[in-house]
Amino acid sequence: MSTTSSGIRFDSVTVAYDGNVVLDALDLTVGPGEVMALLGPSGSGKTTALRAVAGFVRPASGRVFLGDRDVTGLPPHRRGIGMVVQQYALFPHMRVADNVAFGLKARKTAKAEIRTRVAEALELTGMGAYARRHPRELSGGQQQRVAIARALAIRPDVLLLDEPLSALDAQLRSGMLAELARLHRELPDVSILYVTHDQVEALTLADRIAVMDRAKLRACGTPRELYRAPTDEFTASFVGGANLLPVTVGTGGVSFGDAEIKVDTGGAARGASATLCVRPHLVGLGDGPNRLTGTVGEIQWRGATHRLYVDVDGHRVMADVRELKAPPAFGESVSLHFSSEDAVLLPAGVSHD
Ligand SMILES: Nc1ncnc2c1ncn2[C@@H]1O[C@H](COP(=O)(O)OP(=O)(O)OP(=O)(O)O)[C@@H](O)[C@H]1O
Ligand SMILES: [Mg+2]
């Protein structure tokens, strides 16, 4: 089913259920061999976007392209796509090998070829030794590998993964994350669209992240771009924790309560309201540039760091501080600081209420 060109392109794809728009004019391109994470809260339209690519839902308007093929009108089985859904959906009465062979049999692939491909897919997912087992004789993680093997057996150009790790416990999840990264290295030409609401998965696996919010694409960029230089509050808080401080633009910086903060204000007008985004791990305890003073409202020990919640002018500022031998006491007055380069000025509250 391989074509010479791969990749996925959403061209203004809108999906509605009973007149309710759940995917709103999505424009997004996943390059050949690229891993794109679709990240967003529950109900934001992630699965719907995936189903539009797979052909399980028909857009009300817009087109879906795989490479240069317009597949909008094609049935799912003619799209050459591998898909793994959240709940594995293995056939319980079939052995592992037959589960993996399923898509190939449906395509009337020759028997010898099926044997080769099944072995290859099971090998890729580390399940070579389990071909004769039934799904009930496998752990959750192993079942998920089989589901991935089944998706890979047809040698798809495009792999769609819908929260593939969400049913696994935390430890297994991190092991499977590493497995998926390895799999991608072994199949560098396969484009992957990976749905998750877990930012760690998105930051770890994806070449780029598309952030979804209430049926709309909010932002798209490399993990580093979205983390270091988010363009809106929703993205800033969804990709990593963020302090979002209401500030007023001055000259050469902003003011936050009594504090003057030096930051690049771009073209923002003097006197305008804006939001200053600073990541908690970039906020230090003690005196320094861009000093804020407040009282400690809460302290959480998190192993490698202490998270301090400091009340500054009626706002809670989070600071993740490492190597804190003697943490300040609750109610103690403290100073916080951060470098100007670590702060990003965002438009005030445009995205979220
Ligand atoms: N078959 C359907 N009929 C009617 N509404 C639907 C249908 N499928 C999804 N929806 C609605 O579309 C919206 C988007 O759903 P979708 O499954 O794409 O969200 P999601 O981002 O994948 O969420 P989650 O993280 O919970 O899986 C939701 O409001 C959902 O209720
Ligand atoms: Mg979903």
PDB file of C-alpha atoms in Angstrom, residues 56-314:
ATOM      1  CA  PHE A  56     -14.145   6.878  10.106  1.00  0.00           C
ATOM      2  CA  VAL A  57     -15.736  10.294  10.109  1.00  0.00           C
ATOM      3  CA  ARG A  58     -16.570  12.419   7.095  1.00  0.00           C
ATOM      4  CA  PRO A  59     -15.692  16.108   7.250  1.00  0.00           C
ATOM      5  CA  ALA A  60     -18.543  18.563   6.765  1.00  0.00           C
ATOM      6  CA  SER A  61     -16.039  20.571   4.745  1.00  0.00           C
ATOM      7  CA  GLY A  62     -12.340  20.598   3.939  1.00  0.00           C
ATOM      8  CA  ARG A  63     -10.034  17.937   2.516  1.00  0.00           C
ATOM      9  CA  VAL A  64      -7.664  15.331   3.923  1.00  0.00           C
ATOM     10  CA  PHE A  65      -4.517  14.491   1.962  1.00  0.00           C
ATOM     11  CA  LEU A  66      -2.083  11.612   2.408  1.00  0.00           C
ATOM     12  CA  GLY A  67       0.985  12.682   0.523  1.00  0.00           C
ATOM     13  CA  ASP A  68      -0.482  14.210  -2.608  1.00  0.00           C
ATOM     14  CA  ARG A  69      -3.543  11.927  -2.632  1.00  0.00           C
ATOM     15  CA  ASP A  70      -6.846  13.514  -1.696  1.00  0.00           C
ATOM     16  CA  VAL A  71      -8.363  10.708   0.409  1.00  0.00           C
ATOM     17  CA  THR A  72     -11.396  12.637   1.705  1.00  0.00           C
ATOM     18  CA  GLY A  73     -13.840  10.396  -0.148  1.00  0.00           C
ATOM     19  CA  LEU A  74     -11.979   7.094   0.288  1.00  0.00           C
ATOM     20  CA  PRO A  75     -13.180   4.367   2.665  1.00  0.00           C
ATOM     21  CA  PRO A  76     -10.823   3.558   5.583  1.00  0.00           C
ATOM     22  CA  HIS A  77      -9.447   0.306   4.143  1.00  0.00           C
ATOM     23  CA  ARG A  78      -8.260   2.073   0.999  1.00  0.00           C
ATOM     24  CA  ARG A  79      -6.191   4.675   2.826  1.00  0.00           C
ATOM     25  CA  GLY A  80      -3.269   2.458   3.794  1.00  0.00           C
ATOM     26  CA  ILE A  81      -3.222   3.677   7.357  1.00  0.00           C
ATOM     27  CA  GLY A  82      -2.246   1.866  10.551  1.00  0.00           C
ATOM     28  CA  MET A  83      -4.265   2.890  13.578  1.00  0.00           C
ATOM     29  CA  VAL A  84      -4.036   2.024  17.255  1.00  0.00           C
ATOM     30  CA  VAL A  85      -6.900   3.034  19.491  1.00  0.00           C
ATOM     31  CA  GLN A  86      -6.934   3.585  23.215  1.00  0.00           C
ATOM     32  CA  GLN A  87      -8.335   0.201  24.231  1.00  0.00           C
ATOM     33  CA  TYR A  88      -6.150  -2.002  21.963  1.00  0.00           C
ATOM     34  CA  ALA A  89      -9.256  -3.702  20.531  1.00  0.00           C
ATOM     35  CA  LEU A  90      -7.541  -7.026  19.888  1.00  0.00           C
ATOM     36  CA  PHE A  91      -9.772  -9.896  18.819  1.00  0.00           C
ATOM     37  CA  PRO A  92      -9.934 -12.026  21.973  1.00  0.00           C
ATOM     38  CA  HIS A  93     -10.573 -15.347  20.231  1.00  0.00           C
ATOM     39  CA  MET A  94      -7.619 -14.971  17.865  1.00  0.00           C
ATOM     40  CA  ARG A  95      -4.014 -15.750  18.631  1.00  0.00           C
ATOM     41  CA  VAL A  96      -1.482 -12.911  18.509  1.00  0.00           C
ATOM     42  CA  ALA A  97      -0.263 -13.900  15.033  1.00  0.00           C
ATOM     43  CA  ASP A  98      -3.809 -13.928  13.639  1.00  0.00           C
ATOM     44  CA  ASN A  99      -4.552 -10.569  15.213  1.00  0.00           C
ATOM     45  CA  VAL A 100      -1.488  -9.123  13.538  1.00  0.00           C
ATOM     46  CA  ALA A 101      -2.363 -10.818  10.219  1.00  0.00           C
ATOM     47  CA  PHE A 102      -5.887  -9.426  10.238  1.00  0.00           C
ATOM     48  CA  GLY A 103      -5.359  -6.363   8.054  1.00  0.00           C
ATOM     49  CA  LEU A 104      -3.264  -8.347   5.597  1.00  0.00           C
ATOM     50  CA  LYS A 105      -5.888 -11.077   5.207  1.00  0.00           C
ATOM     51  CA  ALA A 106      -8.517  -8.407   4.642  1.00  0.00           C
ATOM     52  CA  ARG A 107      -6.286  -7.117   1.846  1.00  0.00           C
ATOM     53  CA  LYS A 108      -5.979 -10.639   0.413  1.00  0.00           C
ATOM     54  CA  THR A 109      -2.224 -10.645   0.801  1.00  0.00           C
ATOM     55  CA  ALA A 110      -0.544 -13.939  -0.218  1.00  0.00           C
ATOM     56  CA  LYS A 111      -0.027 -16.459   2.633  1.00  0.00           C
ATOM     57  CA  ALA A 112       3.761 -16.503   2.488  1.00  0.00           C
ATOM     58  CA  GLU A 113       3.875 -12.735   2.471  1.00  0.00           C
ATOM     59  CA  ILE A 114       1.538 -12.610   5.482  1.00  0.00           C
ATOM     60  CA  ARG A 115       3.878 -14.919   7.405  1.00  0.00           C
ATOM     61  CA  THR A 116       6.850 -12.689   6.634  1.00  0.00           C
ATOM     62  CA  ARG A 117       5.076  -9.479   7.552  1.00  0.00           C
ATOM     63  CA  VAL A 118       3.591 -10.834  10.778  1.00  0.00           C
ATOM     64  CA  ALA A 119       7.011 -12.049  11.897  1.00  0.00           C
ATOM     65  CA  GLU A 120       8.529  -8.696  10.981  1.00  0.00           C
ATOM     66  CA  ALA A 121       5.887  -6.678  12.867  1.00  0.00           C
ATOM     67  CA  LEU A 122       6.116  -8.878  15.967  1.00  0.00           C
ATOM     68  CA  GLU A 123       9.894  -8.607  15.872  1.00  0.00           C
ATOM     69  CA  LEU A 124       9.698  -4.813  15.652  1.00  0.00           C
ATOM     70  CA  THR A 125       7.514  -4.638  18.724  1.00  0.00           C
ATOM     71  CA  GLY A 126       9.499  -7.193  20.706  1.00  0.00           C
ATOM     72  CA  MET A 127       6.654  -9.732  20.627  1.00  0.00           C
ATOM     73  CA  GLY A 128       8.276 -12.401  18.451  1.00  0.00           C
ATOM     74  CA  ALA A 129       8.006 -15.027  21.189  1.00  0.00           C
ATOM     75  CA  TYR A 130       4.274 -14.527  21.762  1.00  0.00           C
ATOM     76  CA  ALA A 131       2.774 -15.317  18.359  1.00  0.00           C
ATOM     77  CA  ARG A 132       0.752 -18.294  19.584  1.00  0.00           C
ATOM     78  CA  ARG A 133      -0.735 -16.704  22.682  1.00  0.00           C
ATOM     79  CA  HIS A 134      -4.222 -15.331  23.060  1.00  0.00           C
ATOM     80  CA  PRO A 135      -4.690 -11.686  24.157  1.00  0.00           C
ATOM     81  CA  ARG A 136      -5.961 -12.779  27.586  1.00  0.00           C
ATOM     82  CA  GLU A 137      -2.582 -14.458  28.194  1.00  0.00           C
ATOM     83  CA  LEU A 138      -0.762 -11.117  27.792  1.00  0.00           C
ATOM     84  CA  SER A 139      -0.165  -8.135  30.061  1.00  0.00           C
ATOM     85  CA  GLY A 140      -1.605  -4.733  29.182  1.00  0.00           C
ATOM     86  CA  GLY A 141       1.713  -3.530  27.804  1.00  0.00           C
ATOM     87  CA  GLN A 142       2.122  -6.673  25.693  1.00  0.00           C
ATOM     88  CA  GLN A 143      -1.392  -6.315  24.314  1.00  0.00           C
ATOM     89  CA  GLN A 144      -0.576  -2.788  23.325  1.00  0.00           C
ATOM     90  CA  ARG A 145       2.541  -3.981  21.504  1.00  0.00           C
ATOM     91  CA  VAL A 146       0.419  -6.458  19.583  1.00  0.00           C
ATOM     92  CA  ALA A 147      -2.007  -3.689  18.655  1.00  0.00           C
ATOM     93  CA  ILE A 148       0.943  -1.679  17.359  1.00  0.00           C
ATOM     94  CA  ALA A 149       2.290  -4.723  15.492  1.00  0.00           C
ATOM     95  CA  ARG A 150      -1.097  -5.172  13.864  1.00  0.00           C
ATOM     96  CA  ALA A 151      -1.079  -1.556  12.721  1.00  0.00           C
ATOM     97  CA  LEU A 152       2.460  -1.906  11.358  1.00  0.00           C
ATOM     98  CA  ALA A 153       1.899  -5.202   9.530  1.00  0.00           C
ATOM     99  CA  ILE A 154       0.356  -3.482   6.534  1.00  0.00           C
ATOM    100  CA  ARG A 155       3.522  -1.353   6.301  1.00  0.00           C
ATOM    101  CA  PRO A 156       1.621   1.911   6.484  1.00  0.00           C
ATOM    102  CA  ASP A 157       3.049   5.279   5.477  1.00  0.00           C
ATOM    103  CA  VAL A 158       0.971   6.799   8.212  1.00  0.00           C
ATOM    104  CA  LEU A 159       0.478   5.557  11.750  1.00  0.00           C
ATOM    105  CA  LEU A 160      -2.295   7.001  13.887  1.00  0.00           C
ATOM    106  CA  LEU A 161      -2.001   6.443  17.621  1.00  0.00           C
ATOM    107  CA  ASP A 162      -4.866   7.495  19.872  1.00  0.00           C
ATOM    108  CA  GLU A 163      -3.699   7.697  23.480  1.00  0.00           C
ATOM    109  CA  PRO A 164      -1.915   4.360  23.029  1.00  0.00           C
ATOM    110  CA  LEU A 165      -0.448   4.377  26.526  1.00  0.00           C
ATOM    111  CA  SER A 166      -3.332   5.728  28.556  1.00  0.00           C
ATOM    112  CA  ALA A 167      -4.472   2.324  29.805  1.00  0.00           C
ATOM    113  CA  LEU A 168      -1.013   1.497  31.186  1.00  0.00           C
ATOM    114  CA  ASP A 169       0.374   2.347  34.600  1.00  0.00           C
ATOM    115  CA  ALA A 170       2.996   5.074  34.955  1.00  0.00           C
ATOM    116  CA  GLN A 171       6.064   2.830  34.941  1.00  0.00           C
ATOM    117  CA  LEU A 172       4.938   0.785  31.969  1.00  0.00           C
ATOM    118  CA  ARG A 173       4.062   3.976  30.185  1.00  0.00           C
ATOM    119  CA  SER A 174       7.545   5.357  30.412  1.00  0.00           C
ATOM    120  CA  GLY A 175       8.986   2.049  29.159  1.00  0.00           C
ATOM    121  CA  MET A 176       6.584   2.052  26.225  1.00  0.00           C
ATOM    122  CA  LEU A 177       7.483   5.661  25.459  1.00  0.00           C
ATOM    123  CA  ALA A 178      11.070   4.596  24.975  1.00  0.00           C
ATOM    124  CA  GLU A 179       9.855   1.681  22.827  1.00  0.00           C
ATOM    125  CA  LEU A 180       7.852   4.005  20.602  1.00  0.00           C
ATOM    126  CA  ALA A 181      10.858   6.276  20.191  1.00  0.00           C
ATOM    127  CA  ARG A 182      12.938   3.250  19.140  1.00  0.00           C
ATOM    128  CA  LEU A 183      10.229   2.089  16.764  1.00  0.00           C
ATOM    129  CA  HIS A 184      10.228   5.481  15.127  1.00  0.00           C
ATOM    130  CA  ARG A 185      13.995   5.336  14.667  1.00  0.00           C
ATOM    131  CA  GLU A 186      13.585   1.973  12.938  1.00  0.00           C
ATOM    132  CA  LEU A 187      10.772   3.262  10.718  1.00  0.00           C
ATOM    133  CA  PRO A 188      12.001   6.765   9.933  1.00  0.00           C
ATOM    134  CA  ASP A 189       9.729   7.224   6.890  1.00  0.00           C
ATOM    135  CA  VAL A 190       6.448   6.595   8.682  1.00  0.00           C
ATOM    136  CA  SER A 191       4.511   9.731   9.599  1.00  0.00           C
ATOM    137  CA  ILE A 192       2.980   9.456  13.038  1.00  0.00           C
ATOM    138  CA  LEU A 193       0.039  11.400  14.411  1.00  0.00           C
ATOM    139  CA  TYR A 194      -0.008  10.790  18.132  1.00  0.00           C
ATOM    140  CA  VAL A 195      -2.988  11.842  20.223  1.00  0.00           C
ATOM    141  CA  THR A 196      -2.405  12.449  23.894  1.00  0.00           C
ATOM    142  CA  HIS A 197      -3.425  14.702  26.712  1.00  0.00           C
ATOM    143  CA  ASP A 198      -0.166  13.929  28.477  1.00  0.00           C
ATOM    144  CA  GLN A 199       2.359  16.682  27.952  1.00  0.00           C
ATOM    145  CA  VAL A 200       5.292  14.457  28.923  1.00  0.00           C
ATOM    146  CA  GLU A 201       4.451  12.050  26.107  1.00  0.00           C
ATOM    147  CA  ALA A 202       4.137  14.939  23.684  1.00  0.00           C
ATOM    148  CA  LEU A 203       7.382  16.594  24.775  1.00  0.00           C
ATOM    149  CA  THR A 204       9.263  13.277  24.692  1.00  0.00           C
ATOM    150  CA  LEU A 205       8.135  11.817  21.402  1.00  0.00           C
ATOM    151  CA  ALA A 206       7.035  14.544  19.093  1.00  0.00           C
ATOM    152  CA  ASP A 207       8.995  16.496  16.509  1.00  0.00           C
ATOM    153  CA  ARG A 208       6.181  19.032  16.713  1.00  0.00           C
ATOM    154  CA  ILE A 209       3.162  19.476  18.929  1.00  0.00           C
ATOM    155  CA  ALA A 210      -0.238  20.722  17.783  1.00  0.00           C
ATOM    156  CA  VAL A 211      -2.182  22.105  20.729  1.00  0.00           C
ATOM    157  CA  MET A 212      -5.961  21.692  20.488  1.00  0.00           C
ATOM    158  CA  ASP A 213      -8.448  23.704  22.515  1.00  0.00           C
ATOM    159  CA  ARG A 214     -12.205  23.471  22.080  1.00  0.00           C
ATOM    160  CA  ALA A 215     -12.286  22.242  18.468  1.00  0.00           C
ATOM    161  CA  LYS A 216      -9.554  24.630  17.370  1.00  0.00           C
ATOM    162  CA  LEU A 217      -5.837  24.415  16.749  1.00  0.00           C
ATOM    163  CA  ARG A 218      -4.364  26.813  19.275  1.00  0.00           C
ATOM    164  CA  ALA A 219      -0.667  26.545  18.457  1.00  0.00           C
ATOM    165  CA  CYS A 220       1.779  24.334  16.604  1.00  0.00           C
ATOM    166  CA  GLY A 221       5.524  24.172  17.007  1.00  0.00           C
ATOM    167  CA  THR A 222       8.473  22.160  18.214  1.00  0.00           C
ATOM    168  CA  PRO A 223       8.327  21.155  21.882  1.00  0.00           C
ATOM    169  CA  ARG A 224      11.112  23.623  22.530  1.00  0.00           C
ATOM    170  CA  GLU A 225       9.351  26.511  20.820  1.00  0.00           C
ATOM    171  CA  LEU A 226       6.097  25.891  22.645  1.00  0.00           C
ATOM    172  CA  TYR A 227       7.865  25.490  25.953  1.00  0.00           C
ATOM    173  CA  ARG A 228      10.306  28.379  25.637  1.00  0.00           C
ATOM    174  CA  ALA A 229       8.224  30.831  23.673  1.00  0.00           C
ATOM    175  CA  PRO A 230       4.512  30.044  23.883  1.00  0.00           C
ATOM    176  CA  THR A 231       2.301  32.526  22.089  1.00  0.00           C
ATOM    177  CA  ASP A 232      -0.816  32.277  24.228  1.00  0.00           C
ATOM    178  CA  GLU A 233      -1.828  31.490  27.803  1.00  0.00           C
ATOM    179  CA  PHE A 234      -3.548  28.218  26.998  1.00  0.00           C
ATOM    180  CA  THR A 235      -0.464  26.777  25.323  1.00  0.00           C
ATOM    181  CA  ALA A 236       1.807  28.152  28.032  1.00  0.00           C
ATOM    182  CA  SER A 237      -0.128  26.416  30.782  1.00  0.00           C
ATOM    183  CA  PHE A 238      -0.845  23.212  28.852  1.00  0.00           C
ATOM    184  CA  VAL A 239       2.740  22.594  27.733  1.00  0.00           C
ATOM    185  CA  GLY A 240       4.557  22.612  31.063  1.00  0.00           C
ATOM    186  CA  GLY A 241       3.568  24.497  34.193  1.00  0.00           C
ATOM    187  CA  ALA A 242       3.589  28.269  33.959  1.00  0.00           C
ATOM    188  CA  ASN A 243       3.301  31.355  36.091  1.00  0.00           C
ATOM    189  CA  LEU A 244       0.947  33.681  34.259  1.00  0.00           C
ATOM    190  CA  LEU A 245       1.176  37.099  35.885  1.00  0.00           C
ATOM    191  CA  PRO A 246      -1.101  39.991  34.984  1.00  0.00           C
ATOM    192  CA  VAL A 247       1.159  42.929  34.190  1.00  0.00           C
ATOM    193  CA  THR A 248       1.008  46.427  32.757  1.00  0.00           C
ATOM    194  CA  VAL A 249       3.326  47.396  29.928  1.00  0.00           C
ATOM    195  CA  GLY A 250       5.737  50.249  30.675  1.00  0.00           C
ATOM    196  CA  THR A 251       8.873  51.399  28.910  1.00  0.00           C
ATOM    197  CA  GLY A 252      11.557  48.724  28.673  1.00  0.00           C
ATOM    198  CA  GLY A 253       9.509  46.333  30.728  1.00  0.00           C
ATOM    199  CA  VAL A 254       6.332  45.729  32.657  1.00  0.00           C
ATOM    200  CA  SER A 255       5.064  46.316  36.159  1.00  0.00           C
ATOM    201  CA  PHE A 256       3.564  43.647  38.351  1.00  0.00           C
ATOM    202  CA  GLY A 257       2.145  45.229  41.484  1.00  0.00           C
ATOM    203  CA  ASP A 258       5.036  47.244  42.901  1.00  0.00           C
ATOM    204  CA  ALA A 259       7.684  45.301  41.032  1.00  0.00           C
ATOM    205  CA  GLU A 260       9.307  46.520  37.822  1.00  0.00           C
ATOM    206  CA  ILE A 261      10.266  43.718  35.485  1.00  0.00           C
ATOM    207  CA  LYS A 262      12.622  44.121  32.572  1.00  0.00           C
ATOM    208  CA  VAL A 263      11.359  42.139  29.633  1.00  0.00           C
ATOM    209  CA  ASP A 264      11.144  42.415  25.879  1.00  0.00           C
ATOM    210  CA  THR A 265       7.750  44.065  25.330  1.00  0.00           C
ATOM    211  CA  GLY A 266       7.800  43.614  21.555  1.00  0.00           C
ATOM    212  CA  GLY A 267       5.346  46.056  20.069  1.00  0.00           C
ATOM    213  CA  ALA A 268       3.024  46.191  23.092  1.00  0.00           C
ATOM    214  CA  ALA A 269       1.622  49.639  23.791  1.00  0.00           C
ATOM    215  CA  ARG A 270       2.509  51.443  26.996  1.00  0.00           C
ATOM    216  CA  GLY A 271      -0.213  51.090  29.589  1.00  0.00           C
ATOM    217  CA  ALA A 272      -1.654  47.944  27.958  1.00  0.00           C
ATOM    218  CA  SER A 273      -2.539  44.900  30.051  1.00  0.00           C
ATOM    219  CA  ALA A 274      -0.546  41.780  29.280  1.00  0.00           C
ATOM    220  CA  THR A 275       0.399  38.435  30.790  1.00  0.00           C
ATOM    221  CA  LEU A 276       3.924  37.565  31.782  1.00  0.00           C
ATOM    222  CA  CYS A 277       4.805  33.871  31.484  1.00  0.00           C
ATOM    223  CA  VAL A 278       7.676  32.491  33.569  1.00  0.00           C
ATOM    224  CA  ARG A 279       8.312  28.767  34.046  1.00  0.00           C
ATOM    225  CA  PRO A 280       8.467  27.757  37.733  1.00  0.00           C
ATOM    226  CA  HIS A 281      11.883  26.088  37.401  1.00  0.00           C
ATOM    227  CA  LEU A 282      13.336  29.348  36.115  1.00  0.00           C
ATOM    228  CA  VAL A 283      12.269  31.273  39.197  1.00  0.00           C
ATOM    229  CA  GLY A 284      14.978  31.428  41.864  1.00  0.00           C
ATOM    230  CA  LEU A 285      14.741  31.999  45.600  1.00  0.00           C
ATOM    231  CA  GLY A 286      16.528  35.035  47.053  1.00  0.00           C
ATOM    232  CA  ASP A 287      17.679  38.351  45.653  1.00  0.00           C
ATOM    233  CA  GLY A 288      18.400  38.810  41.975  1.00  0.00           C
ATOM    234  CA  PRO A 289      17.147  40.541  38.867  1.00  0.00           C
ATOM    235  CA  ASN A 290      13.388  41.142  38.533  1.00  0.00           C
ATOM    236  CA  ARG A 291      12.848  40.715  42.228  1.00  0.00           C
ATOM    237  CA  LEU A 292       9.411  39.867  43.594  1.00  0.00           C
ATOM    238  CA  THR A 293       8.699  39.789  47.309  1.00  0.00           C
ATOM    239  CA  GLY A 294       5.910  37.893  49.000  1.00  0.00           C
ATOM    240  CA  THR A 295       5.037  35.371  51.671  1.00  0.00           C
ATOM    241  CA  VAL A 296       5.243  31.617  51.431  1.00  0.00           C
ATOM    242  CA  GLY A 297       1.727  30.217  51.083  1.00  0.00           C
ATOM    243  CA  GLU A 298       2.606  26.584  50.537  1.00  0.00           C
ATOM    244  CA  ILE A 299       5.598  24.301  50.121  1.00  0.00           C
ATOM    245  CA  GLN A 300       5.586  20.922  48.418  1.00  0.00           C
ATOM    246  CA  TRP A 301       8.549  18.607  48.483  1.00  0.00           C
ATOM    247  CA  ARG A 302       8.834  16.841  45.133  1.00  0.00           C
ATOM    248  CA  GLY A 303      12.005  14.835  45.546  1.00  0.00           C
ATOM    249  CA  ALA A 304      14.443  16.687  43.297  1.00  0.00           C
ATOM    250  CA  THR A 305      12.864  20.070  43.957  1.00  0.00           C
ATOM    251  CA  HIS A 306      10.739  21.993  46.387  1.00  0.00           C
ATOM    252  CA  ARG A 307       7.809  23.791  44.871  1.00  0.00           C
ATOM    253  CA  LEU A 308       7.175  27.060  46.661  1.00  0.00           C
ATOM    254  CA  TYR A 309       3.914  28.917  46.260  1.00  0.00           C
ATOM    255  CA  VAL A 310       4.596  32.524  47.137  1.00  0.00           C
ATOM    256  CA  ASP A 311       1.810  35.081  47.465  1.00  0.00           C
ATOM    257  CA  VAL A 312       2.898  38.245  45.703  1.00  0.00           C
ATOM    258  CA  ASP A 313       0.353  41.046  45.563  1.00  0.00           C
ATOM    259  CA  GLY A 314      -2.542  38.640  45.738  1.00  0.00           C
TER     260      GLY A 314
END
